[in-house]
């Protein structure tokens, strides 16, 4: 449904407003899907669903649960279209996207002395050297996170969307030692 996360979309902000999500770039359309019936093509960009820009695949899946959808789409030629449709609540659009996150990855800003990313041998693919600490990748992909860079809005979203399980890397349980390690 999506490719490996791109380090080009990495964001290091720990607080403040998040950047506007990029439109979701369609890279594949399942044969016989709603997306194919609507005429989606690879290269199209899904801008919004019912007036909301999805931040990631989680938002996209939740927004697509409605039975009535209004999609704002930009085709590969740059023309914008508004498509209205009715579907069953559990029917997906049948679209594959270039990224799982449309507003960038959250980076880990800890300086752990035992960081396994820092211990990677040279010559591997670039994404193995990226220090992500994004709860959405934990939910979608099973990545571990430290919970140290979550904003109040992140915590609220985790609760509101019931994003579970999240895979947490516990470095230490003693507060003084934990603060030294992280």
mmCIF file with all atom_site columns, N, CA and C in Angstrom, residues 114-173:
data_model
loop_
_atom_site.group_PDB
_atom_site.id
_atom_site.type_symbol
_atom_site.label_atom_id
_atom_site.label_alt_id
_atom_site.label_comp_id
_atom_site.label_asym_id
_atom_site.label_entity_id
_atom_site.label_seq_id
_atom_site.pdbx_PDB_ins_code
_atom_site.Cartn_x
_atom_site.Cartn_y
_atom_site.Cartn_z
_atom_site.occupancy
_atom_site.B_iso_or_equiv
_atom_site.pdbx_formal_charge
_atom_site.auth_seq_id
_atom_site.auth_comp_id
_atom_site.auth_asym_id
_atom_site.auth_atom_id
_atom_site.pdbx_PDB_model_num
ATOM 1   N N  . UNK A 1 114 ? 23.922 4.103  23.215 1.00 0.00 ? 114 UNK A N  1
ATOM 2   C CA . UNK A 1 114 ? 23.831 2.748  22.676 1.00 0.00 ? 114 UNK A CA 1
ATOM 3   C C  . UNK A 1 114 ? 22.944 2.676  21.431 1.00 0.00 ? 114 UNK A C  1
ATOM 4   N N  . UNK A 1 115 ? 22.728 3.795  20.766 1.00 0.00 ? 115 UNK A N  1
ATOM 5   C CA . UNK A 1 115 ? 21.800 3.864  19.630 1.00 0.00 ? 115 UNK A CA 1
ATOM 6   C C  . UNK A 1 115 ? 22.183 2.843  18.547 1.00 0.00 ? 115 UNK A C  1
ATOM 7   N N  . UNK A 1 116 ? 21.236 1.972  18.207 1.00 0.00 ? 116 UNK A N  1
ATOM 8   C CA . UNK A 1 116 ? 21.532 0.948  17.202 1.00 0.00 ? 116 UNK A CA 1
ATOM 9   C C  . UNK A 1 116 ? 21.665 1.545  15.806 1.00 0.00 ? 116 UNK A C  1
ATOM 10  N N  . UNK A 1 117 ? 21.068 2.709  15.553 1.00 0.00 ? 117 UNK A N  1
ATOM 11  C CA . UNK A 1 117 ? 21.217 3.354  14.242 1.00 0.00 ? 117 UNK A CA 1
ATOM 12  C C  . UNK A 1 117 ? 22.669 3.797  14.059 1.00 0.00 ? 117 UNK A C  1
ATOM 13  N N  . UNK A 1 118 ? 23.249 4.382  15.113 1.00 0.00 ? 118 UNK A N  1
ATOM 14  C CA . UNK A 1 118 ? 24.645 4.818  15.046 1.00 0.00 ? 118 UNK A CA 1
ATOM 15  C C  . UNK A 1 118 ? 25.603 3.641  14.879 1.00 0.00 ? 118 UNK A C  1
ATOM 16  N N  . UNK A 1 119 ? 25.156 2.449  15.232 1.00 0.00 ? 119 UNK A N  1
ATOM 17  C CA . UNK A 1 119 ? 26.018 1.269  15.161 1.00 0.00 ? 119 UNK A CA 1
ATOM 18  C C  . UNK A 1 119 ? 25.872 0.493  13.846 1.00 0.00 ? 119 UNK A C  1
ATOM 19  N N  . UNK A 1 120 ? 25.051 0.993  12.922 1.00 0.00 ? 120 UNK A N  1
ATOM 20  C CA . UNK A 1 120 ? 24.871 0.321  11.630 1.00 0.00 ? 120 UNK A CA 1
ATOM 21  C C  . UNK A 1 120 ? 26.181 0.363  10.842 1.00 0.00 ? 120 UNK A C  1
ATOM 22  N N  . UNK A 1 121 ? 26.547 -0.735 10.203 1.00 0.00 ? 121 UNK A N  1
ATOM 23  C CA . UNK A 1 121 ? 27.740 -0.698 9.350  1.00 0.00 ? 121 UNK A CA 1
ATOM 24  C C  . UNK A 1 121 ? 27.473 0.148  8.105  1.00 0.00 ? 121 UNK A C  1
ATOM 25  N N  . UNK A 1 122 ? 28.515 0.709  7.509  1.00 0.00 ? 122 UNK A N  1
ATOM 26  C CA . UNK A 1 122 ? 28.325 1.517  6.300  1.00 0.00 ? 122 UNK A CA 1
ATOM 27  C C  . UNK A 1 122 ? 27.906 0.649  5.110  1.00 0.00 ? 122 UNK A C  1
ATOM 28  N N  . UNK A 1 123 ? 27.320 1.310  4.107  1.00 0.00 ? 123 UNK A N  1
ATOM 29  C CA . UNK A 1 123 ? 27.002 0.628  2.863  1.00 0.00 ? 123 UNK A CA 1
ATOM 30  C C  . UNK A 1 123 ? 25.602 0.057  2.764  1.00 0.00 ? 123 UNK A C  1
ATOM 31  N N  . UNK A 1 124 ? 24.774 0.274  3.743  1.00 0.00 ? 124 UNK A N  1
ATOM 32  C CA . UNK A 1 124 ? 23.387 -0.218 3.684  1.00 0.00 ? 124 UNK A CA 1
ATOM 33  C C  . UNK A 1 124 ? 22.510 0.849  3.030  1.00 0.00 ? 124 UNK A C  1
ATOM 34  N N  . UNK A 1 125 ? 21.227 0.530  2.830  1.00 0.00 ? 125 UNK A N  1
ATOM 35  C CA . UNK A 1 125 ? 20.343 1.526  2.219  1.00 0.00 ? 125 UNK A CA 1
ATOM 36  C C  . UNK A 1 125 ? 20.182 2.721  3.158  1.00 0.00 ? 125 UNK A C  1
ATOM 37  N N  . UNK A 1 126 ? 20.005 3.893  2.551  1.00 0.00 ? 126 UNK A N  1
ATOM 38  C CA . UNK A 1 126 ? 19.984 5.156  3.303  1.00 0.00 ? 126 UNK A CA 1
ATOM 39  C C  . UNK A 1 126 ? 18.959 5.175  4.424  1.00 0.00 ? 126 UNK A C  1
ATOM 40  N N  . UNK A 1 127 ? 17.795 4.598  4.199  1.00 0.00 ? 127 UNK A N  1
ATOM 41  C CA . UNK A 1 127 ? 16.736 4.678  5.207  1.00 0.00 ? 127 UNK A CA 1
ATOM 42  C C  . UNK A 1 127 ? 17.109 3.973  6.506  1.00 0.00 ? 127 UNK A C  1
ATOM 43  N N  . UNK A 1 128 ? 18.080 3.061  6.479  1.00 0.00 ? 128 UNK A N  1
ATOM 44  C CA . UNK A 1 128 ? 18.498 2.382  7.710  1.00 0.00 ? 128 UNK A CA 1
ATOM 45  C C  . UNK A 1 128 ? 19.288 3.302  8.636  1.00 0.00 ? 128 UNK A C  1
ATOM 46  N N  . UNK A 1 129 ? 19.761 4.425  8.121  1.00 0.00 ? 129 UNK A N  1
ATOM 47  C CA . UNK A 1 129 ? 20.546 5.356  8.930  1.00 0.00 ? 129 UNK A CA 1
ATOM 48  C C  . UNK A 1 129 ? 19.713 6.523  9.439  1.00 0.00 ? 129 UNK A C  1
ATOM 49  N N  . UNK A 1 130 ? 18.439 6.518  9.128  1.00 0.00 ? 130 UNK A N  1
ATOM 50  C CA . UNK A 1 130 ? 17.563 7.600  9.563  1.00 0.00 ? 130 UNK A CA 1
ATOM 51  C C  . UNK A 1 130 ? 16.978 7.280  10.927 1.00 0.00 ? 130 UNK A C  1
ATOM 52  N N  . UNK A 1 131 ? 17.101 8.220  11.849 1.00 0.00 ? 131 UNK A N  1
ATOM 53  C CA . UNK A 1 131 ? 16.608 8.026  13.215 1.00 0.00 ? 131 UNK A CA 1
ATOM 54  C C  . UNK A 1 131 ? 15.174 8.536  13.320 1.00 0.00 ? 131 UNK A C  1
ATOM 55  N N  . UNK A 1 132 ? 14.224 7.661  12.979 1.00 0.00 ? 132 UNK A N  1
ATOM 56  C CA . UNK A 1 132 ? 12.833 8.084  13.118 1.00 0.00 ? 132 UNK A CA 1
ATOM 57  C C  . UNK A 1 132 ? 12.363 7.788  14.539 1.00 0.00 ? 132 UNK A C  1
ATOM 58  N N  . UNK A 1 133 ? 11.425 8.573  14.987 1.00 0.00 ? 133 UNK A N  1
ATOM 59  C CA . UNK A 1 133 ? 10.797 8.378  16.301 1.00 0.00 ? 133 UNK A CA 1
ATOM 60  C C  . UNK A 1 133 ? 9.343  8.808  16.147 1.00 0.00 ? 133 UNK A C  1
ATOM 61  N N  . UNK A 1 134 ? 8.660  8.149  15.217 1.00 0.00 ? 134 UNK A N  1
ATOM 62  C CA . UNK A 1 134 ? 7.324  8.561  14.804 1.00 0.00 ? 134 UNK A CA 1
ATOM 63  C C  . UNK A 1 134 ? 6.300  7.516  15.232 1.00 0.00 ? 134 UNK A C  1
ATOM 64  N N  . UNK A 1 135 ? 5.371  7.929  16.065 1.00 0.00 ? 135 UNK A N  1
ATOM 65  C CA . UNK A 1 135 ? 4.369  6.998  16.591 1.00 0.00 ? 135 UNK A CA 1
ATOM 66  C C  . UNK A 1 135 ? 3.520  6.384  15.480 1.00 0.00 ? 135 UNK A C  1
ATOM 67  N N  . UNK A 1 136 ? 3.374  7.089  14.370 1.00 0.00 ? 136 UNK A N  1
ATOM 68  C CA . UNK A 1 136 ? 2.558  6.558  13.278 1.00 0.00 ? 136 UNK A CA 1
ATOM 69  C C  . UNK A 1 136 ? 3.228  5.364  12.617 1.00 0.00 ? 136 UNK A C  1
ATOM 70  N N  . UNK A 1 137 ? 4.555  5.397  12.503 1.00 0.00 ? 137 UNK A N  1
ATOM 71  C CA . UNK A 1 137 ? 5.264  4.242  11.962 1.00 0.00 ? 137 UNK A CA 1
ATOM 72  C C  . UNK A 1 137 ? 5.237  3.085  12.949 1.00 0.00 ? 137 UNK A C  1
ATOM 73  N N  . UNK A 1 138 ? 5.200  3.400  14.234 1.00 0.00 ? 138 UNK A N  1
ATOM 74  C CA . UNK A 1 138 ? 5.054  2.344  15.230 1.00 0.00 ? 138 UNK A CA 1
ATOM 75  C C  . UNK A 1 138 ? 3.721  1.639  15.051 1.00 0.00 ? 138 UNK A C  1
ATOM 76  N N  . UNK A 1 139 ? 2.663  2.411  14.873 1.00 0.00 ? 139 UNK A N  1
ATOM 77  C CA . UNK A 1 139 ? 1.331  1.838  14.687 1.00 0.00 ? 139 UNK A CA 1
ATOM 78  C C  . UNK A 1 139 ? 1.219  1.088  13.358 1.00 0.00 ? 139 UNK A C  1
ATOM 79  N N  . UNK A 1 140 ? 1.688  1.694  12.274 1.00 0.00 ? 140 UNK A N  1
ATOM 80  C CA . UNK A 1 140 ? 1.533  1.104  10.945 1.00 0.00 ? 140 UNK A CA 1
ATOM 81  C C  . UNK A 1 140 ? 2.525  -0.015 10.654 1.00 0.00 ? 140 UNK A C  1
ATOM 82  N N  . UNK A 1 141 ? 3.737  0.123  11.188 1.00 0.00 ? 141 UNK A N  1
ATOM 83  C CA . UNK A 1 141 ? 4.864  -0.660 10.693 1.00 0.00 ? 141 UNK A CA 1
ATOM 84  C C  . UNK A 1 141 ? 5.564  -1.468 11.775 1.00 0.00 ? 141 UNK A C  1
ATOM 85  N N  . UNK A 1 142 ? 5.231  -1.198 13.046 1.00 0.00 ? 142 UNK A N  1
ATOM 86  C CA . UNK A 1 142 ? 5.865  -1.918 14.141 1.00 0.00 ? 142 UNK A CA 1
ATOM 87  C C  . UNK A 1 142 ? 7.200  -1.351 14.574 1.00 0.00 ? 142 UNK A C  1
ATOM 88  N N  . UNK A 1 143 ? 7.526  -0.131 14.165 1.00 0.00 ? 143 UNK A N  1
ATOM 89  C CA . UNK A 1 143 ? 8.778  0.508  14.581 1.00 0.00 ? 143 UNK A CA 1
ATOM 90  C C  . UNK A 1 143 ? 8.712  0.859  16.064 1.00 0.00 ? 143 UNK A C  1
ATOM 91  N N  . UNK A 1 144 ? 9.866  0.907  16.676 1.00 0.00 ? 144 UNK A N  1
ATOM 92  C CA . UNK A 1 144 ? 9.927  1.302  18.084 1.00 0.00 ? 144 UNK A CA 1
ATOM 93  C C  . UNK A 1 144 ? 10.109 2.808  18.195 1.00 0.00 ? 144 UNK A C  1
ATOM 94  N N  . UNK A 1 145 ? 9.592  3.373  19.282 1.00 0.00 ? 145 UNK A N  1
ATOM 95  C CA . UNK A 1 145 ? 9.745  4.795  19.537 1.00 0.00 ? 145 UNK A CA 1
ATOM 96  C C  . UNK A 1 145 ? 9.974  5.015  21.021 1.00 0.00 ? 145 UNK A C  1
ATOM 97  N N  . UNK A 1 146 ? 10.489 6.216  21.342 1.00 0.00 ? 146 UNK A N  1
ATOM 98  C CA . UNK A 1 146 ? 10.838 6.520  22.734 1.00 0.00 ? 146 UNK A CA 1
ATOM 99  C C  . UNK A 1 146 ? 9.766  7.309  23.465 1.00 0.00 ? 146 UNK A C  1
ATOM 100 N N  . UNK A 1 147 ? 8.823  7.894  22.755 1.00 0.00 ? 147 UNK A N  1
ATOM 101 C CA . UNK A 1 147 ? 7.770  8.754  23.313 1.00 0.00 ? 147 UNK A CA 1
ATOM 102 C C  . UNK A 1 147 ? 8.298  10.101 23.789 1.00 0.00 ? 147 UNK A C  1
ATOM 103 N N  . UNK A 1 148 ? 9.558  10.430 23.508 1.00 0.00 ? 148 UNK A N  1
ATOM 104 C CA . UNK A 1 148 ? 10.136 11.679 24.018 1.00 0.00 ? 148 UNK A CA 1
ATOM 105 C C  . UNK A 1 148 ? 9.827  12.892 23.151 1.00 0.00 ? 148 UNK A C  1
ATOM 106 N N  . UNK A 1 149 ? 9.355  12.698 21.928 1.00 0.00 ? 149 UNK A N  1
ATOM 107 C CA . UNK A 1 149 ? 9.103  13.866 21.074 1.00 0.00 ? 149 UNK A CA 1
ATOM 108 C C  . UNK A 1 149 ? 7.627  14.059 20.755 1.00 0.00 ? 149 UNK A C  1
ATOM 109 N N  . UNK A 1 150 ? 6.745  13.432 21.511 1.00 0.00 ? 150 UNK A N  1
ATOM 110 C CA . UNK A 1 150 ? 5.314  13.582 21.250 1.00 0.00 ? 150 UNK A CA 1
ATOM 111 C C  . UNK A 1 150 ? 4.805  14.915 21.776 1.00 0.00 ? 150 UNK A C  1
ATOM 112 N N  . UNK A 1 151 ? 4.034  15.591 20.951 1.00 0.00 ? 151 UNK A N  1
ATOM 113 C CA . UNK A 1 151 ? 3.404  16.841 21.366 1.00 0.00 ? 151 UNK A CA 1
ATOM 114 C C  . UNK A 1 151 ? 2.067  16.517 22.034 1.00 0.00 ? 151 UNK A C  1
ATOM 115 N N  . UNK A 1 152 ? 1.460  17.526 22.631 1.00 0.00 ? 152 UNK A N  1
ATOM 116 C CA . UNK A 1 152 ? 0.129  17.335 23.221 1.00 0.00 ? 152 UNK A CA 1
ATOM 117 C C  . UNK A 1 152 ? -0.861 16.899 22.141 1.00 0.00 ? 152 UNK A C  1
ATOM 118 N N  . UNK A 1 153 ? -0.730 17.465 20.947 1.00 0.00 ? 153 UNK A N  1
ATOM 119 C CA . UNK A 1 153 ? -1.614 17.085 19.836 1.00 0.00 ? 153 UNK A CA 1
ATOM 120 C C  . UNK A 1 153 ? -1.411 15.620 19.440 1.00 0.00 ? 153 UNK A C  1
ATOM 121 N N  . UNK A 1 154 ? -0.161 15.153 19.480 1.00 0.00 ? 154 UNK A N  1
ATOM 122 C CA . UNK A 1 154 ? 0.112  13.743 19.175 1.00 0.00 ? 154 UNK A CA 1
ATOM 123 C C  . UNK A 1 154 ? -0.584 12.831 20.183 1.00 0.00 ? 154 UNK A C  1
ATOM 124 N N  . UNK A 1 155 ? -0.439 13.156 21.466 1.00 0.00 ? 155 UNK A N  1
ATOM 125 C CA . UNK A 1 155 ? -1.077 12.352 22.516 1.00 0.00 ? 155 UNK A CA 1
ATOM 126 C C  . UNK A 1 155 ? -2.592 12.350 22.341 1.00 0.00 ? 155 UNK A C  1
ATOM 127 N N  . UNK A 1 156 ? -3.150 13.503 22.008 1.00 0.00 ? 156 UNK A N  1
ATOM 128 C CA . UNK A 1 156 ? -4.600 13.593 21.806 1.00 0.00 ? 156 UNK A CA 1
ATOM 129 C C  . UNK A 1 156 ? -5.038 12.732 20.623 1.00 0.00 ? 156 UNK A C  1
ATOM 130 N N  . UNK A 1 157 ? -4.244 12.753 19.563 1.00 0.00 ? 157 UNK A N  1
ATOM 131 C CA . UNK A 1 157 ? -4.599 11.943 18.393 1.00 0.00 ? 157 UNK A CA 1
ATOM 132 C C  . UNK A 1 157 ? -4.503 10.453 18.703 1.00 0.00 ? 157 UNK A C  1
ATOM 133 N N  . UNK A 1 158 ? -3.457 10.053 19.405 1.00 0.00 ? 158 UNK A N  1
ATOM 134 C CA . UNK A 1 158 ? -3.307 8.644  19.778 1.00 0.00 ? 158 UNK A CA 1
ATOM 135 C C  . UNK A 1 158 ? -4.532 8.171  20.554 1.00 0.00 ? 158 UNK A C  1
ATOM 136 N N  . UNK A 1 159 ? -4.987 9.010  21.473 1.00 0.00 ? 159 UNK A N  1
ATOM 137 C CA . UNK A 1 159 ? -6.167 8.660  22.264 1.00 0.00 ? 159 UNK A CA 1
ATOM 138 C C  . UNK A 1 159 ? -7.440 8.682  21.411 1.00 0.00 ? 159 UNK A C  1
ATOM 139 N N  . UNK A 1 160 ? -7.633 9.735  20.639 1.00 0.00 ? 160 UNK A N  1
ATOM 140 C CA . UNK A 1 160 ? -8.867 9.889  19.856 1.00 0.00 ? 160 UNK A CA 1
ATOM 141 C C  . UNK A 1 160 ? -9.016 8.794  18.800 1.00 0.00 ? 160 UNK A C  1
ATOM 142 N N  . UNK A 1 161 ? -7.908 8.438  18.146 1.00 0.00 ? 161 UNK A N  1
ATOM 143 C CA . UNK A 1 161 ? -7.974 7.426  17.096 1.00 0.00 ? 161 UNK A CA 1
ATOM 144 C C  . UNK A 1 161 ? -7.652 6.030  17.621 1.00 0.00 ? 161 UNK A C  1
ATOM 145 N N  . UNK A 1 162 ? -7.403 5.942  18.916 1.00 0.00 ? 162 UNK A N  1
ATOM 146 C CA . UNK A 1 162 ? -7.131 4.649  19.575 1.00 0.00 ? 162 UNK A CA 1
ATOM 147 C C  . UNK A 1 162 ? -6.012 3.893  18.871 1.00 0.00 ? 162 UNK A C  1
ATOM 148 N N  . UNK A 1 163 ? -4.908 4.579  18.656 1.00 0.00 ? 163 UNK A N  1
ATOM 149 C CA . UNK A 1 163 ? -3.789 3.993  17.932 1.00 0.00 ? 163 UNK A CA 1
ATOM 150 C C  . UNK A 1 163 ? -3.031 3.046  18.855 1.00 0.00 ? 163 UNK A C  1
ATOM 151 N N  . UNK A 1 164 ? -3.276 1.780  18.677 1.00 0.00 ? 164 UNK A N  1
ATOM 152 C CA . UNK A 1 164 ? -2.676 0.752  19.509 1.00 0.00 ? 164 UNK A CA 1
ATOM 153 C C  . UNK A 1 164 ? -2.597 -0.530 18.686 1.00 0.00 ? 164 UNK A C  1
ATOM 154 N N  . UNK A 1 165 ? -1.513 -1.279 18.808 1.00 0.00 ? 165 UNK A N  1
ATOM 155 C CA . UNK A 1 165 ? -0.412 -1.096 19.738 1.00 0.00 ? 165 UNK A CA 1
ATOM 156 C C  . UNK A 1 165 ? 0.627  -0.117 19.199 1.00 0.00 ? 165 UNK A C  1
ATOM 157 N N  . UNK A 1 166 ? 1.346  0.492  20.129 1.00 0.00 ? 166 UNK A N  1
ATOM 158 C CA . UNK A 1 166 ? 2.551  1.252  19.835 1.00 0.00 ? 166 UNK A CA 1
ATOM 159 C C  . UNK A 1 166 ? 3.696  0.501  20.501 1.00 0.00 ? 166 UNK A C  1
ATOM 160 N N  . UNK A 1 167 ? 4.832  0.464  19.857 1.00 0.00 ? 167 UNK A N  1
ATOM 161 C CA . UNK A 1 167 ? 5.981  -0.286 20.346 1.00 0.00 ? 167 UNK A CA 1
ATOM 162 C C  . UNK A 1 167 ? 6.986  0.691  20.943 1.00 0.00 ? 167 UNK A C  1
ATOM 163 N N  . UNK A 1 168 ? 7.131  0.644  22.263 1.00 0.00 ? 168 UNK A N  1
ATOM 164 C CA . UNK A 1 168 ? 7.924  1.628  22.988 1.00 0.00 ? 168 UNK A CA 1
ATOM 165 C C  . UNK A 1 168 ? 9.254  1.013  23.400 1.00 0.00 ? 168 UNK A C  1
ATOM 166 N N  . UNK A 1 169 ? 10.327 1.733  23.117 1.00 0.00 ? 169 UNK A N  1
ATOM 167 C CA . UNK A 1 169 ? 11.662 1.342  23.541 1.00 0.00 ? 169 UNK A CA 1
ATOM 168 C C  . UNK A 1 169 ? 11.927 1.965  24.907 1.00 0.00 ? 169 UNK A C  1
ATOM 169 N N  . UNK A 1 170 ? 12.001 1.128  25.924 1.00 0.00 ? 170 UNK A N  1
ATOM 170 C CA . UNK A 1 170 ? 12.239 1.609  27.283 1.00 0.00 ? 170 UNK A CA 1
ATOM 171 C C  . UNK A 1 170 ? 13.737 1.533  27.542 1.00 0.00 ? 170 UNK A C  1
ATOM 172 N N  . UNK A 1 171 ? 14.353 2.688  27.727 1.00 0.00 ? 171 UNK A N  1
ATOM 173 C CA . UNK A 1 171 ? 15.796 2.754  27.931 1.00 0.00 ? 171 UNK A CA 1
ATOM 174 C C  . UNK A 1 171 ? 16.167 2.552  29.388 1.00 0.00 ? 171 UNK A C  1
ATOM 175 N N  . UNK A 1 172 ? 15.371 3.094  30.267 1.00 0.00 ? 172 UNK A N  1
ATOM 176 C CA . UNK A 1 172 ? 15.598 2.972  31.711 1.00 0.00 ? 172 UNK A CA 1
ATOM 177 C C  . UNK A 1 172 ? 14.313 3.392  32.413 1.00 0.00 ? 172 UNK A C  1
ATOM 178 N N  . UNK A 1 173 ? 14.084 2.840  33.588 1.00 0.00 ? 173 UNK A N  1
ATOM 179 C CA . UNK A 1 173 ? 12.879 3.209  34.338 1.00 0.00 ? 173 UNK A CA 1
ATOM 180 C C  . UNK A 1 173 ? 13.185 4.175  35.477 1.00 0.00 ? 173 UNK A C  1
#
